XYZ file of C-alpha atoms in Angstrom:
513
model
C -113.105 26.090 -54.363
C -113.742 28.636 -57.146
C -111.532 31.142 -58.994
C -114.034 33.961 -58.512
C -117.689 33.654 -57.014
C -118.774 36.266 -60.468
C -117.562 33.881 -62.590
C -118.589 30.599 -61.652
C -116.233 28.515 -62.302
C -114.335 25.441 -60.062
C -110.702 25.231 -60.345
C -110.901 21.603 -61.801
C -112.213 23.297 -64.817
C -109.148 25.399 -65.862
C -106.881 22.023 -66.253
C -110.327 20.570 -68.059
C -109.854 23.760 -70.512
C -106.068 22.745 -70.673
C -107.301 19.568 -72.131
C -109.611 21.037 -74.565
C -106.535 23.173 -75.700
C -104.097 20.334 -76.415
C -104.728 20.192 -79.790
C -104.131 23.776 -81.045
C -101.175 24.827 -77.877
C -99.276 20.944 -79.981
C -99.929 22.288 -83.657
C -98.947 25.525 -82.497
C -95.723 23.720 -80.579
C -94.563 22.259 -84.111
C -94.406 25.682 -85.910
C -92.978 26.852 -83.368
C -90.174 23.640 -83.556
C -90.319 23.931 -87.089
C -89.118 27.786 -87.179
C -86.509 27.210 -84.741
C -85.073 24.748 -86.797
C -85.856 22.148 -84.052
C -87.406 19.525 -86.650
C -86.407 16.513 -86.354
C -88.880 14.807 -84.526
C -91.780 16.628 -86.774
C -89.399 14.983 -89.828
C -89.245 11.879 -88.081
C -92.546 11.179 -87.321
C -93.664 11.786 -90.712
C -90.607 9.702 -92.617
C -92.414 6.532 -90.196
C -96.097 7.338 -91.649
C -95.179 6.859 -95.119
C -92.060 4.384 -94.630
C -92.086 1.178 -94.223
C -89.575 0.116 -91.267
C -86.384 -0.752 -93.141
C -87.022 2.225 -95.122
C -87.740 4.367 -92.133
C -84.625 3.174 -90.544
C -82.001 4.149 -93.404
C -83.511 7.189 -94.145
C -83.466 8.588 -90.719
C -79.802 8.699 -90.560
C -79.771 11.622 -93.020
C -82.436 13.900 -92.059
C -82.168 16.699 -93.987
C -82.931 20.702 -92.413
C -81.468 23.143 -94.574
C -83.973 24.193 -96.622
C -85.547 25.669 -94.219
C -89.194 27.738 -96.204
C -91.168 28.191 -93.343
C -88.584 29.699 -91.502
C -88.041 32.021 -94.434
C -91.366 32.678 -95.844
C -92.016 33.501 -92.662
C -89.163 36.096 -92.343
C -89.795 37.730 -95.571
C -93.501 38.640 -94.912
C -92.879 40.132 -91.705
C -91.942 43.787 -92.697
C -94.195 45.611 -90.067
C -90.496 46.673 -87.879
C -88.211 46.364 -90.783
C -87.355 49.980 -90.233
C -88.264 51.617 -86.911
C -91.455 52.464 -85.616
C -91.463 56.521 -84.844
C -94.251 57.314 -81.536
C -94.733 60.026 -80.195
C -96.853 61.543 -77.489
C -98.492 65.544 -78.425
C -96.085 68.055 -79.434
C -93.501 67.216 -76.308
C -92.099 64.029 -75.589
C -92.800 61.870 -72.382
C -89.583 61.776 -70.379
C -90.739 58.673 -68.085
C -92.103 56.810 -71.758
C -88.855 57.807 -73.078
C -86.619 55.921 -70.937
C -89.359 52.645 -70.614
C -88.945 52.165 -74.747
C -84.941 52.759 -74.161
C -84.896 50.225 -71.480
C -87.197 47.935 -73.044
C -85.391 47.600 -76.362
C -89.438 47.539 -77.258
C -88.747 47.086 -81.362
C -86.333 44.362 -80.785
C -89.659 42.556 -78.950
C -91.879 43.648 -81.662
C -90.127 42.406 -84.483
C -90.017 39.411 -82.519
C -94.058 39.189 -82.271
C -94.850 40.815 -85.597
C -92.888 37.208 -86.520
C -94.249 35.137 -84.189
C -98.104 36.848 -85.091
C -97.656 35.703 -88.629
C -95.660 32.358 -87.788
C -98.662 31.444 -85.402
C -102.101 33.890 -86.288
C -101.905 35.383 -82.769
C -99.223 36.446 -79.874
C -99.900 38.398 -76.647
C -97.582 40.371 -75.143
C -97.508 41.737 -71.389
C -95.651 44.267 -70.166
C -93.929 43.630 -66.356
C -91.611 45.484 -64.125
C -88.647 43.551 -62.713
C -86.075 44.952 -60.465
C -87.251 48.246 -61.255
C -87.307 48.392 -65.590
C -89.662 47.529 -67.829
C -89.997 44.690 -69.719
C -92.244 42.940 -72.137
C -93.221 39.211 -72.090
C -93.778 37.110 -75.208
C -96.547 34.863 -74.587
C -97.170 32.362 -77.633
C -100.519 29.878 -78.507
C -98.659 26.899 -77.181
C -98.199 27.490 -73.587
C -101.463 29.240 -73.335
C -105.330 29.156 -73.461
C -108.316 31.646 -72.678
C -111.587 32.068 -71.744
C -113.429 34.218 -73.812
C -115.709 36.894 -72.926
C -119.099 36.163 -73.397
C -120.226 38.846 -75.184
C -117.203 39.189 -77.894
C -115.815 35.670 -78.301
C -113.198 37.628 -80.276
C -111.815 38.679 -76.257
C -110.977 36.687 -73.604
C -111.572 37.812 -69.573
C -109.055 35.791 -68.371
C -105.539 33.709 -69.387
C -103.286 30.901 -68.524
C -100.173 30.548 -69.419
C -97.023 28.595 -68.011
C -93.569 28.627 -67.242
C -91.711 25.979 -67.894
C -88.189 25.280 -66.125
C -86.785 23.509 -68.673
C -86.224 23.549 -71.551
C -87.670 20.243 -73.465
C -91.194 19.243 -74.669
C -90.999 16.352 -71.966
C -91.048 19.124 -69.188
C -91.871 18.502 -65.516
C -90.655 21.839 -63.397
C -94.353 23.738 -64.767
C -96.120 26.590 -63.161
C -99.647 27.932 -64.810
C -100.249 31.654 -63.742
C -103.828 32.555 -64.715
C -105.253 36.536 -64.969
C -108.969 36.809 -65.118
C -111.287 40.480 -64.575
C -114.702 40.664 -64.098
C -116.638 43.472 -63.167
C -115.781 43.587 -59.468
C -111.964 43.050 -60.452
C -109.307 40.880 -61.310
C -107.124 38.694 -59.754
C -103.451 36.436 -60.500
C -103.415 32.580 -58.881
C -100.158 31.083 -59.503
C -100.486 26.786 -59.921
C -98.620 23.596 -59.726
C -98.404 21.599 -63.030
C -101.273 19.444 -61.681
C -103.334 22.751 -61.241
C -103.045 23.156 -58.116
C -103.515 26.339 -56.031
C -100.146 27.812 -54.599
C -100.625 31.040 -53.751
C -103.278 34.371 -55.195
C -100.873 36.760 -55.311
C -103.189 39.728 -56.555
C -107.097 39.577 -55.308
C -108.754 39.557 -52.448
C -106.617 37.361 -50.027
C -103.758 38.312 -52.623
C -100.325 38.591 -50.960
C -99.431 41.704 -52.876
C -103.078 43.209 -51.698
C -105.523 43.817 -54.517
C -105.419 44.006 -57.907
C -103.101 46.551 -59.329
C -104.062 47.467 -62.833
C -107.015 49.648 -63.622
C -108.044 52.427 -65.823
C -108.769 55.664 -65.187
C -112.608 54.977 -64.642
C -110.653 52.282 -61.833
C -111.737 49.103 -64.236
C -110.234 46.320 -63.816
C -107.794 45.038 -67.442
C -105.839 41.959 -68.394
C -101.973 43.106 -68.401
C -101.532 41.636 -72.387
C -101.739 42.909 -75.767
C -103.160 40.359 -78.659
C -101.713 40.037 -81.532
C -103.480 38.472 -83.945
C -102.568 38.169 -87.993
C -105.643 39.559 -88.508
C -109.093 40.799 -87.637
C -110.773 38.014 -85.480
C -114.194 37.568 -86.607
C -115.756 35.133 -84.821
C -113.481 33.541 -82.492
C -110.306 34.299 -80.017
C -107.845 31.676 -81.767
C -107.428 30.962 -85.566
C -106.037 27.749 -85.637
C -106.170 27.765 -89.748
C -104.574 29.819 -91.884
C -100.989 29.242 -91.966
C -101.576 25.260 -92.315
C -100.089 25.017 -95.855
C -97.310 26.636 -95.141
C -96.285 24.591 -92.434
C -97.494 21.487 -94.198
C -94.663 23.031 -97.299
C -92.038 22.964 -94.964
C -92.591 19.669 -93.383
C -92.603 18.415 -96.885
C -89.730 19.845 -97.574
C -87.418 18.686 -95.203
C -89.278 14.837 -96.374
C -87.685 15.414 -99.640
C -83.997 17.206 -99.104
C -84.007 14.141 -96.400
C -84.643 11.647 -99.867
C -82.645 13.446 -101.847
C -79.455 13.276 -99.560
C -80.063 9.079 -99.109
C -81.032 9.205 -102.738
C -77.366 10.862 -103.643
C -75.483 8.559 -101.447
C -76.609 5.573 -102.418
C -76.007 6.794 -106.216
C -72.303 7.044 -105.311
C -71.898 3.322 -105.219
C -72.568 0.458 -107.742
C -74.798 -1.865 -106.339
C -73.371 -5.750 -105.833
C -74.699 -8.431 -106.524
C -73.602 -12.609 -106.352
C -74.329 -15.762 -108.285
C -73.763 -19.606 -106.900
C -72.812 -21.115 -103.603
C -72.664 -18.056 -100.609
C -73.351 -20.469 -97.585
C -69.592 -20.247 -97.641
C -68.721 -16.868 -97.716
C -67.892 -13.984 -95.023
C -70.996 -12.011 -93.608
C -70.378 -8.734 -93.565
C -68.177 -8.215 -95.672
C -67.056 -4.432 -96.287
C -68.110 -3.035 -99.592
C -65.765 -0.550 -100.345
C -62.760 0.027 -102.858
C -59.982 -0.653 -100.178
C -60.787 -3.858 -99.001
C -60.900 -8.147 -100.724
C -64.274 -9.226 -101.338
C -64.621 -12.736 -100.207
C -66.801 -14.425 -103.511
C -68.382 -17.933 -104.218
C -66.359 -20.369 -106.497
C -67.576 -23.332 -107.588
C -69.690 -23.875 -111.245
C -71.382 -20.334 -112.930
C -70.215 -18.540 -109.654
C -70.858 -14.713 -110.823
C -69.939 -11.323 -108.988
C -70.720 -8.515 -111.301
C -72.708 -4.391 -109.991
C -76.019 -2.809 -110.776
C -75.489 1.095 -111.690
C -78.893 2.242 -110.241
C -79.099 6.131 -110.536
C -81.493 7.989 -109.515
C -82.298 11.724 -112.052
C -81.305 14.011 -109.330
C -82.450 16.759 -111.875
C -85.640 15.894 -112.113
C -86.329 15.806 -108.069
C -84.569 18.968 -107.167
C -87.248 20.649 -109.771
C -89.543 19.397 -108.436
C -89.267 20.196 -105.250
C -88.916 23.783 -106.353
C -91.957 23.598 -107.984
C -93.853 22.585 -104.987
C -91.225 25.402 -102.977
C -92.407 27.593 -105.380
C -96.424 27.323 -105.833
C -96.626 28.027 -101.732
C -94.643 30.529 -101.361
C -96.129 32.370 -104.407
C -99.075 32.663 -101.934
C -97.694 34.294 -99.278
C -96.306 37.385 -102.781
C -92.816 36.096 -102.681
C -91.042 35.854 -106.117
C -90.043 32.588 -106.418
C -86.176 33.561 -107.605
C -86.504 35.154 -104.522
C -85.265 31.803 -103.697
C -83.065 30.988 -106.282
C -80.777 34.172 -106.907
C -77.817 34.102 -104.412
C -76.031 37.567 -104.497
C -76.921 38.789 -107.200
C -77.423 42.408 -107.818
C -80.159 44.638 -108.973
C -81.628 47.758 -108.526
C -84.053 50.141 -106.169
C -86.677 49.999 -108.574
C -86.147 45.884 -109.650
C -86.876 45.245 -105.541
C -89.700 47.627 -105.702
C -91.542 45.317 -108.763
C -90.719 42.180 -107.007
C -91.522 43.140 -103.661
C -95.193 44.985 -104.504
C -96.659 41.993 -102.752
C -94.839 42.306 -100.026
C -95.404 45.980 -99.435
C -99.482 45.216 -99.597
C -99.527 42.771 -96.819
C -97.354 44.550 -94.697
C -100.258 47.952 -95.559
C -102.974 45.818 -94.815
C -101.392 45.161 -91.466
C -100.409 48.690 -90.754
C -103.963 49.498 -89.769
C -103.801 46.578 -87.067
C -100.439 47.173 -86.282
C -101.863 51.022 -85.319
C -104.388 49.875 -83.097
C -101.717 47.334 -81.217
C -99.599 49.672 -80.766
C -102.227 52.125 -78.611
C -103.769 48.882 -77.032
C -100.187 48.732 -75.850
C -98.764 52.123 -75.221
C -102.326 52.075 -72.718
C -101.351 49.531 -70.690
C -98.101 50.455 -70.595
C -99.434 53.991 -69.082
C -101.934 51.669 -66.170
C -98.664 49.241 -65.607
C -96.303 51.949 -65.028
C -98.907 54.536 -63.177
C -100.057 51.104 -60.547
C -96.514 50.928 -59.314
C -94.804 54.783 -59.949
C -95.581 56.683 -57.060
C -96.979 54.992 -53.674
C -96.714 51.302 -55.665
C -92.748 51.671 -54.837
C -91.657 52.292 -58.139
C -89.553 55.826 -57.559
C -90.762 56.763 -61.497
C -93.220 59.044 -63.122
C -96.635 59.015 -63.484
C -97.687 59.028 -67.257
C -100.412 61.067 -67.548
C -103.907 60.025 -68.508
C -104.449 62.823 -70.921
C -101.538 62.296 -72.488
C -102.185 61.529 -77.022
C -100.301 58.427 -78.710
C -99.635 58.164 -82.489
C -97.504 56.100 -84.341
C -96.110 56.062 -87.591
C -94.345 53.212 -89.673
C -91.046 54.390 -91.644
C -92.042 53.321 -95.517
C -88.901 50.514 -96.496
C -86.899 52.139 -98.906
C -85.000 50.314 -101.880
C -81.688 52.709 -102.423
C -81.767 53.819 -106.047
C -78.738 53.637 -108.336
C -77.479 57.242 -108.428
C -76.503 56.606 -112.734
C -80.048 55.433 -112.938
C -81.905 57.140 -111.252
C -80.526 60.368 -112.879
C -80.772 59.273 -116.038
C -85.047 58.479 -115.433
C -84.944 62.366 -113.637
C -83.609 64.062 -117.208
C -85.721 61.442 -119.444
C -89.032 63.467 -117.081
C -86.648 67.038 -117.260
C -86.930 66.464 -121.330
C -90.380 65.655 -121.257
C -91.460 68.383 -119.690
C -93.135 66.322 -116.908
C -91.105 68.132 -114.267
C -89.032 71.716 -114.519
C -85.311 72.653 -114.313
C -85.525 73.593 -110.157
C -87.988 70.108 -109.512
C -84.679 68.190 -111.282
C -82.372 69.641 -109.255
C -85.422 69.266 -105.837
C -84.908 65.976 -106.639
C -81.659 65.580 -105.698
C -80.742 68.087 -103.132
C -84.619 67.961 -100.558
C -82.910 70.341 -99.007
C -83.587 72.828 -101.071
C -88.127 73.757 -100.431
C -87.213 76.881 -102.941
C -88.596 75.415 -106.937
C -86.983 79.062 -107.984
C -83.643 79.163 -105.990
C -83.077 75.864 -107.359
C -83.029 76.890 -111.236
C -81.086 79.112 -109.993
C -78.546 77.555 -108.556
C -77.980 74.976 -111.183
C -78.217 77.139 -113.833
C -75.370 78.409 -112.079
C -73.710 75.553 -111.476
C -74.125 74.320 -115.496
C -72.697 78.123 -115.976
C -69.700 77.632 -114.067
C -69.532 73.662 -115.244
C -69.315 75.012 -119.023
C -66.663 77.745 -118.041
C -64.237 75.030 -116.987
C -64.351 72.846 -119.419
C -63.970 76.362 -121.828
C -60.923 76.789 -119.968
C -59.661 72.762 -119.345
C -59.834 71.080 -122.643
C -59.472 67.543 -120.878
C -62.108 67.958 -117.786
C -64.210 65.810 -119.864
C -61.954 63.076 -120.434
C -61.417 62.847 -117.101
C -65.136 62.918 -115.680
C -65.348 59.861 -118.146
C -62.586 58.176 -116.617
C -64.006 58.717 -113.430
C -67.616 57.904 -113.895
C -66.365 54.344 -116.289
C -64.331 53.837 -112.866
C -67.286 54.208 -111.117
C -69.620 52.531 -112.788
C -67.261 49.576 -113.743
C -65.769 48.507 -110.136
C -62.220 50.166 -110.232
C -59.520 50.371 -113.090
C -59.969 53.550 -114.234
C -58.738 52.142 -117.762
C -61.632 53.365 -121.255
C -62.192 48.844 -121.666
C -63.156 48.988 -118.303
C -65.506 51.815 -117.769
C -67.035 50.467 -121.637
C -67.720 47.591 -120.099
C -69.198 48.664 -116.792
C -72.154 50.596 -118.945
C -72.104 47.470 -121.312
C -73.464 45.993 -118.053
C -75.279 48.756 -116.316
C -77.330 49.308 -119.972
C -78.498 44.852 -119.450
C -79.213 44.937 -115.870
C -81.417 48.326 -117.059
C -82.696 46.035 -119.645
C -83.635 43.352 -117.684
C -85.136 45.090 -115.084
C -87.315 47.312 -117.872
C -88.349 43.585 -118.928
C -89.523 42.511 -115.471
C -90.994 45.623 -115.270
C -93.636 45.021 -118.470
C -93.838 41.359 -116.760
C -95.431 42.900 -113.562
């Protein structure tokens, strides 16, 4: 029984297609497992491939998953939705669209989509309606395969994905959902795990009628938006990008496991025995609190070997391998070693410059994906609103859409910012009014700003003349603020020195960049 006469595709082709894509889907599943800290099987397989059985049996007891560099890098480079996107629909907000954004928590979903896209190179988002509410399903490459468009292989004309009812890799309860479109319309068919058809939901003989998702021009569209990490050149899937990061993540887990094993073995001294051991009890407990039965007779000897590994060298080798990979992704090596250190906004900008460049490269793509998603939300909403059973308003076809991605802010130290702007003022780069406007953006008129700061300085001068102790009080307050508490002169001076040292360090980092 053909899926669609115009396709000329038999149902058996679905299973053959799934088997052909099996390696790609398994690779994607491994990446997701590693990202979600479910990597025990991956690490054990790598250990088994590298070590003989006796050593593997010892090492697998020390599996260490504490340094997940793949997760850290993916989370660091996924910056599109670090700040909430601002979506507009023309001059006036559309009430129905705003309602959809609010009830679906779209930004939360898109933040995860951004991470999965950077991890897997592709990710699909499917808007749908359940129980009268809009929601979005994330479909990752490990559970789906596509039929590519013959005219444009970077596009899909059919998508098939699985829904599992148990949360294990060896799952048995699986349904396959197939969506396909062509010039004659579309269809949605449900299959069991062996690709035997269970029912047609949308289509010529669909339980719920004809295919509902049509454009204004009545062309059938798939209810999916595909997010690509990079604009595809000649195929739908990108199976290669990010392989270095995955391999580095696995190697880091293996080396951390070896370090844990070395730490354990170096914590004890190896006992050696010379002599007749035939009468010694077997499987003796080798600890300091238990007696040890030793051989007797001429020439009998017992001693210990002090086996030590240079843990520092192992740690340095691991750090080198990690840094070599993370630098390729625009992440400074010290971001993996600095813990809880203070850093000015200027230093953060310098150290995250490469990340911001990655973000700027991806924003045009995500602007297009946001437009495609809005168009699809409108199609899905209008298919069910009104006469479709959903008692909601239609979203007008002529409604315009725009999205702005907010800039990521790096907070500046206010004292440092005053010093920098003061240098600009003294160098003639900015005016006195511009100096005031920098710290009070509500004042838009430069002449008004200059008058305000002049009046403030005049009043301050009069107060100092009237209250000679004012300078000392202000200095004490500033000293307390910079030192973190106490208000004493010594603490204030120490805080100032710390501030100057930190500023000098940031300046040096800026020069290196």
